[in-house]
Amino acid sequence: MADNSVFEGCLPALMTPCNAAREPDFDALAEKGWELVDGGMGGVVYCGSMGEWPLLTDVDRCRGVEALAGEDVPVVVGTGAQNTARAVELAEHAREAGAAGLMIIPRVLSRGTSPAAQRAHFAAVLRAGGDLPAVIYNSPYYG
């Protein structure tokens, strides 16, 4: 059974810090994650629905997850993607990297087109996450 305790308390969303060359600084990301947890947060959300994930490369998104999970920061990983196949890959990566949970949003390019398609999307991403606890993120603004 999944350990849902990561969803207790406050989970601030992290933005990826960058160095002077405007490249992601994953060491600083992990440090910020621990700073927040040490300050009383229950964990952090990375690449949440309103974060900068569309601006990161797929490689950098995964490196951020690895940096946080690799330092044992309790991280809930956003699986927002243009399509279900990519969201599934992100959920699988989060599970393999040691994330504490998933945040799942509807498919970005086809929100609200079909309730059956959205159910299939959520089911596929949840399956890919295995035993990771997950929250389906509802934003009335985005559908």
mmCIF file of C-alpha atoms in Angstrom:
data_model
loop_
_atom_site.group_PDB
_atom_site.id
_atom_site.type_symbol
_atom_site.label_atom_id
_atom_site.label_comp_id
_atom_site.label_asym_id
_atom_site.label_seq_id
_atom_site.Cartn_x
_atom_site.Cartn_y
_atom_site.Cartn_z
ATOM 1 C CA MET A 1 0.000 0.000 0.000
ATOM 2 C CA ALA A 2 1.240 3.485 -0.873
ATOM 3 C CA ASP A 3 2.543 5.802 1.843
ATOM 4 C CA ASN A 4 0.398 8.922 1.400
ATOM 5 C CA SER A 5 2.127 10.878 4.176
ATOM 6 C CA VAL A 6 3.938 13.058 1.628
ATOM 7 C CA PHE A 7 0.604 14.802 1.038
ATOM 8 C CA GLU A 8 0.322 15.903 4.675
ATOM 9 C CA GLY A 9 1.273 19.438 5.587
ATOM 10 C CA CYS A 10 2.485 22.119 3.226
ATOM 11 C CA LEU A 11 4.190 21.316 -0.093
ATOM 12 C CA PRO A 12 5.663 24.401 -1.748
ATOM 13 C CA ALA A 13 6.333 24.320 -5.466
ATOM 14 C CA LEU A 14 9.962 24.769 -6.471
ATOM 15 C CA MET A 15 11.306 26.681 -9.420
ATOM 16 C CA THR A 16 14.619 25.476 -10.827
ATOM 17 C CA PRO A 17 17.417 27.858 -9.816
ATOM 18 C CA CYS A 18 19.920 28.760 -12.512
ATOM 19 C CA ASN A 19 23.557 29.783 -12.479
ATOM 20 C CA ALA A 20 24.988 32.967 -14.040
ATOM 21 C CA ALA A 21 25.016 31.248 -17.452
ATOM 22 C CA ARG A 22 21.248 30.622 -17.075
ATOM 23 C CA GLU A 23 21.748 26.869 -16.823
ATOM 24 C CA PRO A 24 19.850 24.829 -14.230
ATOM 25 C CA ASP A 25 21.727 24.526 -10.927
ATOM 26 C CA PHE A 26 20.632 21.165 -9.582
ATOM 27 C CA ASP A 27 22.820 21.341 -6.472
ATOM 28 C CA ALA A 28 21.094 24.606 -5.514
ATOM 29 C CA LEU A 29 17.729 22.957 -6.240
ATOM 30 C CA ALA A 30 18.430 20.137 -3.775
ATOM 31 C CA GLU A 31 19.746 22.628 -1.208
ATOM 32 C CA LYS A 32 16.550 24.701 -1.500
ATOM 33 C CA GLY A 33 14.472 21.538 -1.154
ATOM 34 C CA TRP A 34 16.180 20.665 2.121
ATOM 35 C CA GLU A 35 16.006 24.263 3.335
ATOM 36 C CA LEU A 36 12.228 24.133 2.940
ATOM 37 C CA VAL A 37 11.871 20.691 4.543
ATOM 38 C CA ASP A 38 14.128 21.716 7.430
ATOM 39 C CA GLY A 39 11.894 24.769 7.819
ATOM 40 C CA GLY A 40 8.847 22.580 8.400
ATOM 41 C CA MET A 41 7.505 21.768 4.955
ATOM 42 C CA GLY A 42 6.303 18.203 4.386
ATOM 43 C CA GLY A 43 8.103 18.007 1.051
ATOM 44 C CA VAL A 44 8.253 19.910 -2.227
ATOM 45 C CA VAL A 45 6.522 19.835 -5.601
ATOM 46 C CA TYR A 46 8.761 19.869 -8.670
ATOM 47 C CA CYS A 47 7.506 20.636 -12.173
ATOM 48 C CA GLY A 48 3.986 21.271 -10.946
ATOM 49 C CA SER A 49 1.246 22.389 -13.274
ATOM 50 C CA MET A 50 2.049 26.096 -13.036
ATOM 51 C CA GLY A 51 5.846 25.748 -12.851
ATOM 52 C CA GLU A 52 8.456 26.234 -15.513
ATOM 53 C CA TRP A 53 8.353 22.633 -16.765
ATOM 54 C CA PRO A 54 7.418 23.634 -20.322
ATOM 55 C CA LEU A 55 10.646 25.668 -20.455
ATOM 56 C CA LEU A 56 12.933 22.850 -19.302
ATOM 57 C CA THR A 57 14.287 20.156 -21.563
ATOM 58 C CA ASP A 58 13.109 16.635 -20.818
ATOM 59 C CA VAL A 59 16.650 15.815 -19.691
ATOM 60 C CA ASP A 60 16.732 18.766 -17.294
ATOM 61 C CA ARG A 61 13.317 17.896 -15.870
ATOM 62 C CA CYS A 62 14.564 14.413 -15.095
ATOM 63 C CA ARG A 63 17.852 15.726 -13.689
ATOM 64 C CA GLY A 64 15.907 17.960 -11.299
ATOM 65 C CA VAL A 65 13.879 14.999 -10.040
ATOM 66 C CA GLU A 66 17.077 12.981 -9.626
ATOM 67 C CA ALA A 67 18.779 15.830 -7.738
ATOM 68 C CA LEU A 68 15.927 16.130 -5.242
ATOM 69 C CA ALA A 69 15.174 12.428 -4.781
ATOM 70 C CA GLY A 70 18.882 11.597 -4.756
ATOM 71 C CA GLU A 71 19.311 13.850 -1.725
ATOM 72 C CA ASP A 72 16.250 12.273 -0.058
ATOM 73 C CA VAL A 73 14.123 15.409 -0.376
ATOM 74 C CA PRO A 74 10.463 14.248 -0.285
ATOM 75 C CA VAL A 75 9.420 15.325 -3.774
ATOM 76 C CA VAL A 76 6.061 15.155 -5.521
ATOM 77 C CA VAL A 77 6.739 15.223 -9.250
ATOM 78 C CA GLY A 78 4.452 16.877 -11.762
ATOM 79 C CA THR A 79 3.757 14.776 -14.840
ATOM 80 C CA GLY A 80 2.408 17.554 -17.044
ATOM 81 C CA ALA A 81 3.114 16.795 -20.692
ATOM 82 C CA GLN A 82 1.827 17.357 -24.199
ATOM 83 C CA ASN A 83 0.570 13.793 -24.429
ATOM 84 C CA THR A 84 -0.096 10.688 -22.385
ATOM 85 C CA ALA A 85 2.977 8.809 -23.627
ATOM 86 C CA ARG A 86 5.321 11.499 -22.295
ATOM 87 C CA ALA A 87 3.400 11.800 -19.012
ATOM 88 C CA VAL A 88 3.777 8.030 -18.575
ATOM 89 C CA GLU A 89 7.551 8.300 -19.148
ATOM 90 C CA LEU A 90 7.780 11.060 -16.542
ATOM 91 C CA ALA A 91 5.829 9.004 -13.998
ATOM 92 C CA GLU A 92 8.054 5.983 -14.622
ATOM 93 C CA HIS A 93 11.163 8.121 -14.217
ATOM 94 C CA ALA A 94 9.861 9.662 -10.992
ATOM 95 C CA ARG A 95 9.191 6.199 -9.561
ATOM 96 C CA GLU A 96 12.618 4.894 -10.602
ATOM 97 C CA ALA A 97 14.388 8.008 -9.262
ATOM 98 C CA GLY A 98 12.821 7.617 -5.813
ATOM 99 C CA ALA A 99 10.186 10.355 -5.811
ATOM 100 C CA ALA A 100 7.693 10.375 -2.944
ATOM 101 C CA GLY A 101 4.610 11.015 -5.084
ATOM 102 C CA LEU A 102 3.086 12.261 -8.322
ATOM 103 C CA MET A 103 0.958 15.234 -9.321
ATOM 104 C CA ILE A 104 -1.067 14.383 -12.418
ATOM 105 C CA ILE A 105 -2.757 16.968 -14.619
ATOM 106 C CA PRO A 106 -4.961 16.483 -17.685
ATOM 107 C CA ARG A 107 -3.331 16.231 -21.086
ATOM 108 C CA VAL A 108 -2.193 19.713 -22.016
ATOM 109 C CA LEU A 109 -3.338 19.884 -25.623
ATOM 110 C CA SER A 110 -6.659 18.099 -25.298
ATOM 111 C CA ARG A 111 -8.247 19.175 -22.042
ATOM 112 C CA GLY A 112 -11.922 18.483 -21.838
ATOM 113 C CA THR A 113 -12.269 16.921 -25.268
ATOM 114 C CA SER A 114 -13.459 13.578 -23.970
ATOM 115 C CA PRO A 115 -14.109 12.347 -20.437
ATOM 116 C CA ALA A 116 -13.186 8.808 -21.551
ATOM 117 C CA ALA A 117 -9.867 10.033 -22.973
ATOM 118 C CA GLN A 118 -9.058 11.898 -19.764
ATOM 119 C CA ARG A 119 -9.884 8.814 -17.667
ATOM 120 C CA ALA A 120 -7.592 6.748 -19.906
ATOM 121 C CA HIS A 121 -4.844 9.362 -19.502
ATOM 122 C CA PHE A 122 -5.102 9.376 -15.713
ATOM 123 C CA ALA A 123 -5.233 5.563 -15.575
ATOM 124 C CA ALA A 124 -2.112 5.217 -17.738
ATOM 125 C CA VAL A 125 -0.096 7.687 -15.664
ATOM 126 C CA LEU A 126 -1.251 6.130 -12.387
ATOM 127 C CA ARG A 127 -0.229 2.666 -13.656
ATOM 128 C CA ALA A 128 3.195 3.990 -14.644
ATOM 129 C CA GLY A 129 3.686 5.393 -11.149
ATOM 130 C CA GLY A 130 3.270 1.945 -9.624
ATOM 131 C CA ASP A 131 2.875 2.247 -5.854
ATOM 132 C CA LEU A 132 3.645 5.965 -5.734
ATOM 133 C CA PRO A 133 0.847 7.941 -4.122
ATOM 134 C CA ALA A 134 -0.649 10.473 -6.494
ATOM 135 C CA VAL A 135 -2.930 13.455 -6.574
ATOM 136 C CA ILE A 136 -4.923 14.426 -9.635
ATOM 137 C CA TYR A 137 -4.531 18.176 -9.859
ATOM 138 C CA ASN A 138 -7.747 20.014 -10.595
ATOM 139 C CA SER A 139 -7.523 23.527 -11.941
ATOM 140 C CA PRO A 140 -10.941 24.848 -12.950
ATOM 141 C CA TYR A 141 -9.199 27.544 -14.977
ATOM 142 C CA TYR A 142 -7.516 24.972 -17.206
ATOM 143 C CA GLY A 143 -10.262 22.340 -17.289
#
